[in-house]
Coordinates of C-alpha atoms and ligand atoms in Angstrom, one line a residue:
X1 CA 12.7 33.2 2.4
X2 CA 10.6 30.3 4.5
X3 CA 12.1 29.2 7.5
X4 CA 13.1 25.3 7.6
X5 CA 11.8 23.1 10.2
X6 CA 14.4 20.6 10.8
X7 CA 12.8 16.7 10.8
X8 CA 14.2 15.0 13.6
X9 CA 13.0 10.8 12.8
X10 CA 12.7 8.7 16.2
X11 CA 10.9 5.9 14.0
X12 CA 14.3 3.7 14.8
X13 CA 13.8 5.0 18.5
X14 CA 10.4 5.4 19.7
X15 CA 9.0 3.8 17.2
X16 CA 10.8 0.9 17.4
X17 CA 10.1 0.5 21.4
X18 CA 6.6 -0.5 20.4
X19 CA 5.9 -4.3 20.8
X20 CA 6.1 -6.2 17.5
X21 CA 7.8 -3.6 15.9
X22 CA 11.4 -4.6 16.5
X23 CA 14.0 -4.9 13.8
X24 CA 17.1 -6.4 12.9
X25 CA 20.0 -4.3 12.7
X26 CA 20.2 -4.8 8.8
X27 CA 16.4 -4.0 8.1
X28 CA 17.2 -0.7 10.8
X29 CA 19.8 0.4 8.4
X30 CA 17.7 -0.2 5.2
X31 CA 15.3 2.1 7.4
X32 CA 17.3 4.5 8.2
X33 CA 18.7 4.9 4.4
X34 CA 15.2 5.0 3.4
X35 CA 15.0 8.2 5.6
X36 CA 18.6 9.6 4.4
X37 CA 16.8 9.9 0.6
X38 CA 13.4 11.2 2.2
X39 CA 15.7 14.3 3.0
X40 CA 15.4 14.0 7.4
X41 CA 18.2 16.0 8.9
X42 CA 18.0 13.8 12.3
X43 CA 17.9 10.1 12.9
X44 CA 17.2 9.1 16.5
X45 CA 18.7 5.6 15.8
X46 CA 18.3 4.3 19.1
X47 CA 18.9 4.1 23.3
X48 CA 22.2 2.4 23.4
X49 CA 22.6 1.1 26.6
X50 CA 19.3 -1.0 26.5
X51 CA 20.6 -3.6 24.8
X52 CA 23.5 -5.1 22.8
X53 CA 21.6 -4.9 19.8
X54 CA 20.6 -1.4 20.0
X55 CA 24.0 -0.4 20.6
X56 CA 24.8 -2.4 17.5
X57 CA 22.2 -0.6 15.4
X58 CA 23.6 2.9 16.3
X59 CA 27.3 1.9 15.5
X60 CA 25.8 0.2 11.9
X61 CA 23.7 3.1 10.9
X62 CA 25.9 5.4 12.1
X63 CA 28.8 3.7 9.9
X64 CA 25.9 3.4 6.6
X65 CA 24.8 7.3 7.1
X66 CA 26.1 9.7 5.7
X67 CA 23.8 13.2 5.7
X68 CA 21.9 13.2 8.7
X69 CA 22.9 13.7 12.2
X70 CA 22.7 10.5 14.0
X71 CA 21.7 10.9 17.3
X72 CA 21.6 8.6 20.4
X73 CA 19.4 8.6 23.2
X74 CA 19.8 8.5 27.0
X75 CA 18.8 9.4 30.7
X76 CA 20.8 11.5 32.7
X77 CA 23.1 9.3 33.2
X78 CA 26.7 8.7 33.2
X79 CA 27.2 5.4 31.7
X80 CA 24.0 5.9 29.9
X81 CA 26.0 8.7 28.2
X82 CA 29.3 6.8 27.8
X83 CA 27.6 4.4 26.2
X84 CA 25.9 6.5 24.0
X85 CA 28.9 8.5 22.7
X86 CA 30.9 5.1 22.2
X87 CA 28.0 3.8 19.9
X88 CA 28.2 7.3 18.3
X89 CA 31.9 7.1 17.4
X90 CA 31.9 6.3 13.5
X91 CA 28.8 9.0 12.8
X92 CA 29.8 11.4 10.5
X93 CA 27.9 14.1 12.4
X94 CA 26.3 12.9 16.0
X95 CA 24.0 13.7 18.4
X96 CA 23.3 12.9 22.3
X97 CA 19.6 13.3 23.3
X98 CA 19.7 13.2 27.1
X99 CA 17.0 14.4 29.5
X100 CA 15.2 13.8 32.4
X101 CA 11.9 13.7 33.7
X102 CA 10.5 18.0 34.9
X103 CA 6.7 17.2 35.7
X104 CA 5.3 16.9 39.3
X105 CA 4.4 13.4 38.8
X106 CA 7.8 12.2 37.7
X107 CA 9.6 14.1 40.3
X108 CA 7.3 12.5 43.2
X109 CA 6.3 9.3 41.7
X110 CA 8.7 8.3 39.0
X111 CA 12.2 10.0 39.9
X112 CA 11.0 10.2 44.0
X113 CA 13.1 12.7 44.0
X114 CA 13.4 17.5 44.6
X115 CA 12.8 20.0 41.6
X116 CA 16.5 21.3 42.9
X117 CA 17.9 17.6 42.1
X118 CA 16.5 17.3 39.0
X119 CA 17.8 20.8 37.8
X120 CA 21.1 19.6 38.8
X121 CA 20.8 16.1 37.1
X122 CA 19.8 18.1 34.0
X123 CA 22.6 20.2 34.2
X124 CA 25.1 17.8 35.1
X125 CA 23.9 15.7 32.1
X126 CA 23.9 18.1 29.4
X127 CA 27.8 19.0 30.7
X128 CA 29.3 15.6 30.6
X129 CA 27.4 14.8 27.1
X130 CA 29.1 18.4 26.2
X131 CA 32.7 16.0 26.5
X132 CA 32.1 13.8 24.1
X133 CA 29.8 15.5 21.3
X134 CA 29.3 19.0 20.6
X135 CA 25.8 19.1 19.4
X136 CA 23.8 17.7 22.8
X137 CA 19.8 17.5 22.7
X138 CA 17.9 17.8 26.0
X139 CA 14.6 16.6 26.8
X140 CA 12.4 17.6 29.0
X141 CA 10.3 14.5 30.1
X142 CA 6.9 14.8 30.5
X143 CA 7.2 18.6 30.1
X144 CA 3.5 18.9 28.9
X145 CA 2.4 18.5 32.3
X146 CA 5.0 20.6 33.9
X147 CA 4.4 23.8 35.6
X148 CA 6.0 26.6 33.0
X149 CA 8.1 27.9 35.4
X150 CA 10.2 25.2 36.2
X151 CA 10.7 24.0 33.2
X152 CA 11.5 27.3 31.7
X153 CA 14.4 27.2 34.8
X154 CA 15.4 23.9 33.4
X155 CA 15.3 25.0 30.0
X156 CA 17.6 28.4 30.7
X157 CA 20.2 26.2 32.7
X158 CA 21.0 23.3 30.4
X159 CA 21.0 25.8 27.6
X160 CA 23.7 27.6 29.6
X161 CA 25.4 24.2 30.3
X162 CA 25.5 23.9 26.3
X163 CA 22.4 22.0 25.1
X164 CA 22.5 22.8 21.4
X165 CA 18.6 21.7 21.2
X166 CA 15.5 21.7 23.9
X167 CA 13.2 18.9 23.4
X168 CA 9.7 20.2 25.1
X169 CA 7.8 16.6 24.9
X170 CA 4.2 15.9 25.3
X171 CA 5.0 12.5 26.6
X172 CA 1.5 11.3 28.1
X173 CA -0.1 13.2 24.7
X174 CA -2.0 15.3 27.2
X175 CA -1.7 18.9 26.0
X176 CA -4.6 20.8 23.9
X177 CA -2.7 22.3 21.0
X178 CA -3.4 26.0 22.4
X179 CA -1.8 25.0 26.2
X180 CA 1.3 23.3 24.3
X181 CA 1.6 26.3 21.6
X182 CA 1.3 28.4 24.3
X183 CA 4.4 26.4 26.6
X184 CA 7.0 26.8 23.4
X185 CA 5.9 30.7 23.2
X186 CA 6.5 30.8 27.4
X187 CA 9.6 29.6 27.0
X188 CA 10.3 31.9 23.9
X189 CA 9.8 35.0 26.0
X190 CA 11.0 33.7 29.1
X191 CA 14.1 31.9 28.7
X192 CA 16.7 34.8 28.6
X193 CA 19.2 32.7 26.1
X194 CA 16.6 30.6 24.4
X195 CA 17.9 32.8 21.0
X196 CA 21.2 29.9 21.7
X197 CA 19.3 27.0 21.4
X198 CA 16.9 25.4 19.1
X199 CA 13.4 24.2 20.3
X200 CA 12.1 21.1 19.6
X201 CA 8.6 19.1 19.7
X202 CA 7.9 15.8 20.6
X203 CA 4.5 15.0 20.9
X204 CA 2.7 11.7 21.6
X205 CA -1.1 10.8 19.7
X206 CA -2.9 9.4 23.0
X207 CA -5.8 12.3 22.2
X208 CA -5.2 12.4 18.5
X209 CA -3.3 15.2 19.1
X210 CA -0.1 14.7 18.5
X211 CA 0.0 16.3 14.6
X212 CA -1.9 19.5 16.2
X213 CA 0.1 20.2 19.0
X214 CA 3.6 19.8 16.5
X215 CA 2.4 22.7 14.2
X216 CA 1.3 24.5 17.3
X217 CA 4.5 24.1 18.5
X218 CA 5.9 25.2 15.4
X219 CA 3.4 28.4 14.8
X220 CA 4.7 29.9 17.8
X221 CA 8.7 29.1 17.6
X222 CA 9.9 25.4 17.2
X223 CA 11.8 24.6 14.8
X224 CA 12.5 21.2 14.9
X225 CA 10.3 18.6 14.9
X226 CA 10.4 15.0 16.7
X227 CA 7.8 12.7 14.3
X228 CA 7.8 9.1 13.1
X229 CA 7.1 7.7 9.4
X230 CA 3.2 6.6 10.1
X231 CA 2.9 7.8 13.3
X232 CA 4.5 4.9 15.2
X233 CA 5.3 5.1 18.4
X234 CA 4.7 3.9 22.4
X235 CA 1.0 3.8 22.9
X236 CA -1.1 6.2 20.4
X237 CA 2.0 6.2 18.6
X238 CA 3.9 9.7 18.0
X239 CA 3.6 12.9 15.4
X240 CA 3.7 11.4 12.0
X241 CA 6.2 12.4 9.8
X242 CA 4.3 12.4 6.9
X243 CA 1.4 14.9 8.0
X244 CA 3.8 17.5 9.8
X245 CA 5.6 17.3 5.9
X246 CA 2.7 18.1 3.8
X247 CA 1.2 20.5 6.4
X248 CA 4.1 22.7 6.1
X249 CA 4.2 21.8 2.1
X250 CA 0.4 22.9 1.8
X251 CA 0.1 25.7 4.3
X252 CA 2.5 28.9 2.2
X253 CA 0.7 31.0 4.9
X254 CA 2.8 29.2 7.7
X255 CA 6.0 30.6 5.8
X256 CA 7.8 26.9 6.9
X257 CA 10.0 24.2 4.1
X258 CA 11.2 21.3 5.3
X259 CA 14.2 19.1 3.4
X260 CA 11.7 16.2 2.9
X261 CA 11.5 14.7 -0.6
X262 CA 7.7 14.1 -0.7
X263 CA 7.7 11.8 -3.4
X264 CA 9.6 9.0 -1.6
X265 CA 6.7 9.5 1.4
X266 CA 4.5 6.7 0.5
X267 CA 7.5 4.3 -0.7
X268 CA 9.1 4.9 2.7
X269 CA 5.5 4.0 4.4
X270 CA 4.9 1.2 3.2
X271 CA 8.7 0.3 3.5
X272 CA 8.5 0.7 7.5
X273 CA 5.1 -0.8 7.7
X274 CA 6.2 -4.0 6.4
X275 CA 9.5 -4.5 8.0
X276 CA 8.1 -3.9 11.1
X277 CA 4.5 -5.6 10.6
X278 CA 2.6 -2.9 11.6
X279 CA -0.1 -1.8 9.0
X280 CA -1.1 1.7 7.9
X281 CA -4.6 2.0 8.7
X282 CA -6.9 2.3 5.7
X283 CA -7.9 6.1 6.4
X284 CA -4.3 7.2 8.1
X285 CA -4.0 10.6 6.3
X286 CA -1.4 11.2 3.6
X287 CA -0.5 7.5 3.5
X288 CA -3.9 5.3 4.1
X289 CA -5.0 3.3 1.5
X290 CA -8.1 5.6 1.3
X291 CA -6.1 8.9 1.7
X292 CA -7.1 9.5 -2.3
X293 CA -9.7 7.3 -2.6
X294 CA -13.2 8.4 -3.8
X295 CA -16.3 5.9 -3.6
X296 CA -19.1 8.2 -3.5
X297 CA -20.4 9.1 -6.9
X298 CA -21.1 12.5 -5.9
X299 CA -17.3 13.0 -4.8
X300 CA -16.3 11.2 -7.9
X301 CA -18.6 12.8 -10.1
X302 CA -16.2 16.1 -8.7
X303 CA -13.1 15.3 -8.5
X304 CA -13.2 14.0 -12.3
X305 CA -14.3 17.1 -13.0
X306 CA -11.1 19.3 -11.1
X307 CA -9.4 16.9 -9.0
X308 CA -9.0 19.9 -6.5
X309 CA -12.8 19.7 -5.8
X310 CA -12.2 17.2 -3.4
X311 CA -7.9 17.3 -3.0
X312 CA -6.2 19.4 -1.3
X313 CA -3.1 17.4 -1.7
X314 CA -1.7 16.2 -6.0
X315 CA -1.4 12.6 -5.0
X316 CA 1.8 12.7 -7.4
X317 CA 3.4 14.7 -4.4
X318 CA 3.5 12.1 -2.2
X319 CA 4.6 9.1 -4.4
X320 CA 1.1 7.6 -4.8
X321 CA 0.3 7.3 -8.3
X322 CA -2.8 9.0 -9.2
X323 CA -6.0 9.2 -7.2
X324 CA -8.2 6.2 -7.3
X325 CA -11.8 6.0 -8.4
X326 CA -13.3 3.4 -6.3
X327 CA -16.4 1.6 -8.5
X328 CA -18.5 0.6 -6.3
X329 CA -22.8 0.4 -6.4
X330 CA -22.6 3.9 -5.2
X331 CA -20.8 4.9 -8.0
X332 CA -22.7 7.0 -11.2
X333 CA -21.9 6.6 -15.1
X334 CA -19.4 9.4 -15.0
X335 CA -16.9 7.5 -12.8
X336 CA -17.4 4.1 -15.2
X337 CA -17.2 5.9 -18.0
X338 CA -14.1 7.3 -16.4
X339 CA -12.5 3.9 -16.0
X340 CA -13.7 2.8 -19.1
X341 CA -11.9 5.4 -20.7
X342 CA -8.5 4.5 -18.8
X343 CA -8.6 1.0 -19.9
X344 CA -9.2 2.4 -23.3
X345 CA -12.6 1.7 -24.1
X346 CA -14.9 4.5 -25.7
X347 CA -18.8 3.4 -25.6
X348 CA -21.6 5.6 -27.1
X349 CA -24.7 6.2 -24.5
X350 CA -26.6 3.0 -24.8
X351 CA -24.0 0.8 -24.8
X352 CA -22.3 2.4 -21.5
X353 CA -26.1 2.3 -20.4
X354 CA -26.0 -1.9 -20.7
X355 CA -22.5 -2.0 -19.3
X356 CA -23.9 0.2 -16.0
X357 CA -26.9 -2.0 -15.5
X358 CA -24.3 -5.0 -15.5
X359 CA -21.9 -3.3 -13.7
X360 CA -24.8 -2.4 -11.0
X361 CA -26.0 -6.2 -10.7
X362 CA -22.2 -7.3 -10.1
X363 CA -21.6 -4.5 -7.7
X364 CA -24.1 -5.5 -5.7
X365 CA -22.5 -8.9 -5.2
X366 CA -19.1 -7.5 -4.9
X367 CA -18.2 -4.7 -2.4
X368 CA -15.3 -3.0 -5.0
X369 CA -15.5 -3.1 -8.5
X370 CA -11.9 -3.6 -10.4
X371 CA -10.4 -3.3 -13.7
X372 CA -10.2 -6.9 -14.3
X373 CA -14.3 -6.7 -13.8
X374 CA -14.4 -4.1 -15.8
X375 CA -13.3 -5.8 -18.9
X376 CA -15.2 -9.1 -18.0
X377 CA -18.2 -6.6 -17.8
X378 CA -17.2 -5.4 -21.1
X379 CA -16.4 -8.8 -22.9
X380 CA -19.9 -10.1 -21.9
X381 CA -21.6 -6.9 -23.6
X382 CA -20.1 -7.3 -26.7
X383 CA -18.6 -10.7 -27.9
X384 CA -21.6 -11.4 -29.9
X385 CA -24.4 -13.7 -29.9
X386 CA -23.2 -17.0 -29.1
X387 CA -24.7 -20.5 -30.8
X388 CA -24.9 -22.1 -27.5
X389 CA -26.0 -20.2 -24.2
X390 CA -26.5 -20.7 -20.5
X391 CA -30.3 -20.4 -19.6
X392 CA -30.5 -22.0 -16.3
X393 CA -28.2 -24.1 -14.0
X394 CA -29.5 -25.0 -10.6
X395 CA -27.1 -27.4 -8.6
X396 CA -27.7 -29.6 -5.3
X397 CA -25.0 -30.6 -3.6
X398 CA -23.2 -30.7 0.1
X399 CA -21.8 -32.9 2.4
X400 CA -23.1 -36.3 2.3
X401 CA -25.2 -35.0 -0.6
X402 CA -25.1 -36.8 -4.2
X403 CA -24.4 -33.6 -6.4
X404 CA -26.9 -33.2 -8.9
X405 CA -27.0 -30.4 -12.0
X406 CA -30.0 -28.9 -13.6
X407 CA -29.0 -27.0 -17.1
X408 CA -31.2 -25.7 -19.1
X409 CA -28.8 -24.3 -22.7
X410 CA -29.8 -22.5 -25.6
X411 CA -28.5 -24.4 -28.1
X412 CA -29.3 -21.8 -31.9
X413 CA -32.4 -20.2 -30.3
X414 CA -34.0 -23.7 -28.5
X415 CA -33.9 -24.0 -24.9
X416 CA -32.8 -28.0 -23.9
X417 CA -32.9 -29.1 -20.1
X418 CA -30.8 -32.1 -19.0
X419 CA -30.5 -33.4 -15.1
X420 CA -27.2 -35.2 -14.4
X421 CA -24.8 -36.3 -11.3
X422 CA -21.6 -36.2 -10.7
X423 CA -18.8 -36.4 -8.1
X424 CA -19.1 -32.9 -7.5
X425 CA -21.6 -29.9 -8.8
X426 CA -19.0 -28.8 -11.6
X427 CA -18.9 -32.7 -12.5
X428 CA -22.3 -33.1 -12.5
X429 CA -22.9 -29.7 -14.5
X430 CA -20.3 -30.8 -17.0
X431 CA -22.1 -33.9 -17.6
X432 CA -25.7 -32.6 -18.1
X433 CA -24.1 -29.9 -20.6
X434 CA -22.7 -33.3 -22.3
X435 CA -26.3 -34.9 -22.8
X436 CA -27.3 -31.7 -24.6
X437 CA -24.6 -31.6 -27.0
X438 CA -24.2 -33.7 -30.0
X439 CA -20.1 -33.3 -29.6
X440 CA -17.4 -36.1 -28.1
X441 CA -15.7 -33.8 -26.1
X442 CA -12.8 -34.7 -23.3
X443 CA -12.3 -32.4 -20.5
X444 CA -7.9 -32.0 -20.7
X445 CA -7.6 -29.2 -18.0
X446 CA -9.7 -27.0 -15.7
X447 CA -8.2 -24.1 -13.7
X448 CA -10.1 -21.8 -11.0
X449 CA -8.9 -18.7 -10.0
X450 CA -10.1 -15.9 -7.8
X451 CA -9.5 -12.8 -9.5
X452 CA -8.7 -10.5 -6.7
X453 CA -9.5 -11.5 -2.9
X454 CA -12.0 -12.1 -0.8
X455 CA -14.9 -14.9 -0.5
X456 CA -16.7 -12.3 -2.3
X457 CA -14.2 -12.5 -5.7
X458 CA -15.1 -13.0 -9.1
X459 CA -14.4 -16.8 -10.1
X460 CA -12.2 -16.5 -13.4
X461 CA -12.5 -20.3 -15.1
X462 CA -10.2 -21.9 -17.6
X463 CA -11.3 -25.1 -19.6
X464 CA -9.1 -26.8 -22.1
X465 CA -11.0 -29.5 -24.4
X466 CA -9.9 -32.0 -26.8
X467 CA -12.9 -32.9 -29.5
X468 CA -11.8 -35.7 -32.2
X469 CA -7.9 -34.9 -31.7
X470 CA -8.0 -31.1 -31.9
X471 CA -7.9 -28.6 -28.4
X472 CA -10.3 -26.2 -27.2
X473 CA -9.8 -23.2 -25.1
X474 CA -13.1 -21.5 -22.7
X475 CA -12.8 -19.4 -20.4
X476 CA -16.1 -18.1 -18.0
X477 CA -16.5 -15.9 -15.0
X478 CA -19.1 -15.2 -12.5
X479 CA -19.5 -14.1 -8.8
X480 CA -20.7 -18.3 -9.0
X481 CA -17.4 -20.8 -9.6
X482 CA -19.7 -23.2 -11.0
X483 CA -21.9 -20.7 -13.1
X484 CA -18.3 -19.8 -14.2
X485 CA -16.9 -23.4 -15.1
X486 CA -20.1 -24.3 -17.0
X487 CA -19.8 -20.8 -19.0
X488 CA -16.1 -21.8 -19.3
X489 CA -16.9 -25.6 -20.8
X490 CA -19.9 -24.4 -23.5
X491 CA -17.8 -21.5 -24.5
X492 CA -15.1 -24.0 -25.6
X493 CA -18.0 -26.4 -27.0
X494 CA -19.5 -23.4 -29.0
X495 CA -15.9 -22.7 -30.9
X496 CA -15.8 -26.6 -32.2
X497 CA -17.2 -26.0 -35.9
Ligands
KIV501 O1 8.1 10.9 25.0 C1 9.2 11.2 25.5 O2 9.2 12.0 26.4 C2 10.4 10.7 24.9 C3 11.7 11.2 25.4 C4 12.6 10.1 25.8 C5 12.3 12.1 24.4 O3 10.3 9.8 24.1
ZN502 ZN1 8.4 9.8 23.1

């Protein structure tokens, strides 16, 4: 049977530290219950002792979880740990993560302080936490750029004090994935009652790395792993939770399952993302906008033939409903046809061949092509020939400028040209249609809209009209608002009989 990985979430913790991202304590709870369904067996819910309010979080989350551990995080420090264990008191199952810093640079610069101090600090720590909880975490600070040795000293004493777990972080995000992979396996062989203690990763993204060095980590013993939802996290951000899921889902050959419900990962995302106004980045893997996004039509062109072509992952698994087609002018027949067919539309050769060559001319106005496009595209093609049409339309207008319309309509097969102003260019259209129509008509309502968003947008018109007591509905669109509004006002003219 696979070995499970156990997902330790510090999105509440080190994610949270990151400016901007702070939350209330009721939005941390809707967080960390978010992560309870998602199936995480550890919530780092915060450093008590920082604040008031982080102390307030950890007693309110650990009062609204029930399944996960609930751990709380501090330095080797008395009060730090008092603290900690107080916030801790109504968690069903709890957790102190304590630690200290074990590279040369913290013990000079940051600690100023002897290797022989710092292994008793660690010690010392890791006993005292031992009073309150049972299960006690220890990290290793800045253990990436630690010599082996020592921290394999440190690692073999606070085990023997009673750590329950041994955090190894990359805290600077420093390590190449073979050095880290090759740190866990050190202290694997070397740390005589490692077998009593459960290894964990905790790696920081300041070379990209973060992901890489986690399933390195993993490959050659960890078995917990320290990751946020999206990556967040102080700097680069930390190992997203997300990626290390669907690695282990993907990769059979690693032999690894994790408790994570996939389906909720894109709901929980975006959930985290918003609360704490930091967006996913378009191509973040798993949970990017673009993750299963295809725009070029030779990509399309393969996936609609076997998704797997160009997936490795069944969008389905990860709570994102299908993957998306994006129609764009790089896109071929097969992928409108494609959408065509979603919206329900089934068109024989030549007509899908006069919808392309309209759908080519829009989408090289517009940068993305959507379903609402697609059926004005559509709707254009084939609502018949109309008794009145729009030949030409060529408006001046600006600031300080008297707005001026040129229209030139097809009015039963004759084209008719008519200049008028107006108090704007739609005015001034709407009035030169007027002198080349034999119709009384009375403009009741006029609505614009931009279909999507973007300066870029289709303009979706709406004209109501009364003629001689009775109301008339147009409606026009175009790339152009006041191509659109003049479409919109003689496709109401053309339905008065
Ligand atoms: O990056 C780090 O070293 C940490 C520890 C406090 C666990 O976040
Ligand atoms: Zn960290």
């Amino acid at each position: 049977m696979s070995e499970k990985v156990i997902i330790f979430d510090t999105t509440l913790r080190d994610g949270e530290q990151v400016p901007g991202c702070q939350l209330n304590t009721i939005e941390k709870i809707q967080v960390a219950k978010a992560l309870e369904e998602l199936g995480v067996d550890v919530i780092e819910a915060g450093f008590p002792i920082s604040s008031p309010g982080d102390f307030n979080s950890v007693v309110e989350i650990s009062r609204a979880i029930t399944n996960p551990v609930i751990c709380a995080l501090t330095r080797a420090v008395k009060k730090d740990i008092e603290v900690a264990a107080d916030a801790l008191q109504f968690a069903k199952k709890k957790r102190i993560h304590t630690g200290i810093g074990v590279s040369d640079y913290h013990i000079q610069y940051k600690i100023k302080t002897t290797p022989d101090e710092i292994l008793r600090r660690a010690v010392d720590a890791v006993k005292y936490a031992k009073k309150f909880v049972e299960d006690v975490e220890f990290y290793a600070e800045d253990a990436g750029r630690s010599e082996n040795e020592f921290l394999a000293k440190v690692i073999e004493a606070v085990i023997e004090a009673g750590a329950t777990v041994v955090n190894i972080p990359d805290t600077t995000g420093y390590c190449l994935p073979p050095e880290y992979g090759s740190k866990i396996r050190y202290l694997k062989e070397n740390v005589r009652n490692i077998d009593k203690a459960i290894i964990s990763t905790h790696c920081h993204n300041d070379l990209g790395m973060a992901t890489a060095n986690t399933i390195m980590g993993v490959m050659n013993g960890a078995r917990q792993v320290e990751v946020t939802m999206n990556g967040i996290g102080e700097r680069a951000g930390n190992t997203s939770l997300e990626e290390v899921a669907m690695i282990i889902k993907s990769h059979h050959d690693l032999d690894l399952t994790t408790g994570i419900n996939t389906p909720l990962i894109f709901s929980t995302s975006r959930l985290v993302s918003n609360l704490m106004s930091m967006p996913v980045q378009a191509n973040k893997a798993i949970v990017g906008r673009n993750a299963f996004a295809h725009s070029s039509g030779i990509h399309q062109d393969g996936v609609l033939k076997k998704r797997e072509n160009y997936e490795i992952i069944d969008p389905v698994s990860v709570g994102v409903r299908e993957s998306s087609i994006i129609l764009t002018a790089r896109s071929g027949r097969a992928a409108l046809n494609h959408r065509l067919e979603l919206l329900g539309f089934n068109y024989g050769k030549e007509e899908l061949d006069e919808i392309y060559h309209r759908f080519l001319i829009l989408a090289d106005k517009k940068k993305e092509i959507n379903d609402e496009d697609i059926r004005i595209l559509t709707g254009e093609v084939f609502q018949g020939e109309k008794s009145i049409r729009l030949e030409k339309l060529q408006v001046t207008c600006g600031k300080s400028a008297i707005p001026v319309a040129t229209i030139g309509l097809n009015i039963n097969g004759e084209v008719h040209v008519a200049t008028s102003t107006g108090n704007g260019p739609v005015d001034a259209a709407f009035s030169a249609v007027k002198q080349l129509i034999s119709k009384t008509v009375h403009l009741e309502e006029f609505l614009i809209q931009a279909i999507t968003r973007g300066s870029d947008d289709m303009g979706k018109v709406h004209v109501q009209l009364d003629h001689e007591g009775k109301i008339y509905y147009g409606f026009g669109t175009s790339t152009d608002i006041v191509t659109a509004s003049v479409e919109a006002f003689i496709d109401a003219i053309s339905k008065i009989k």
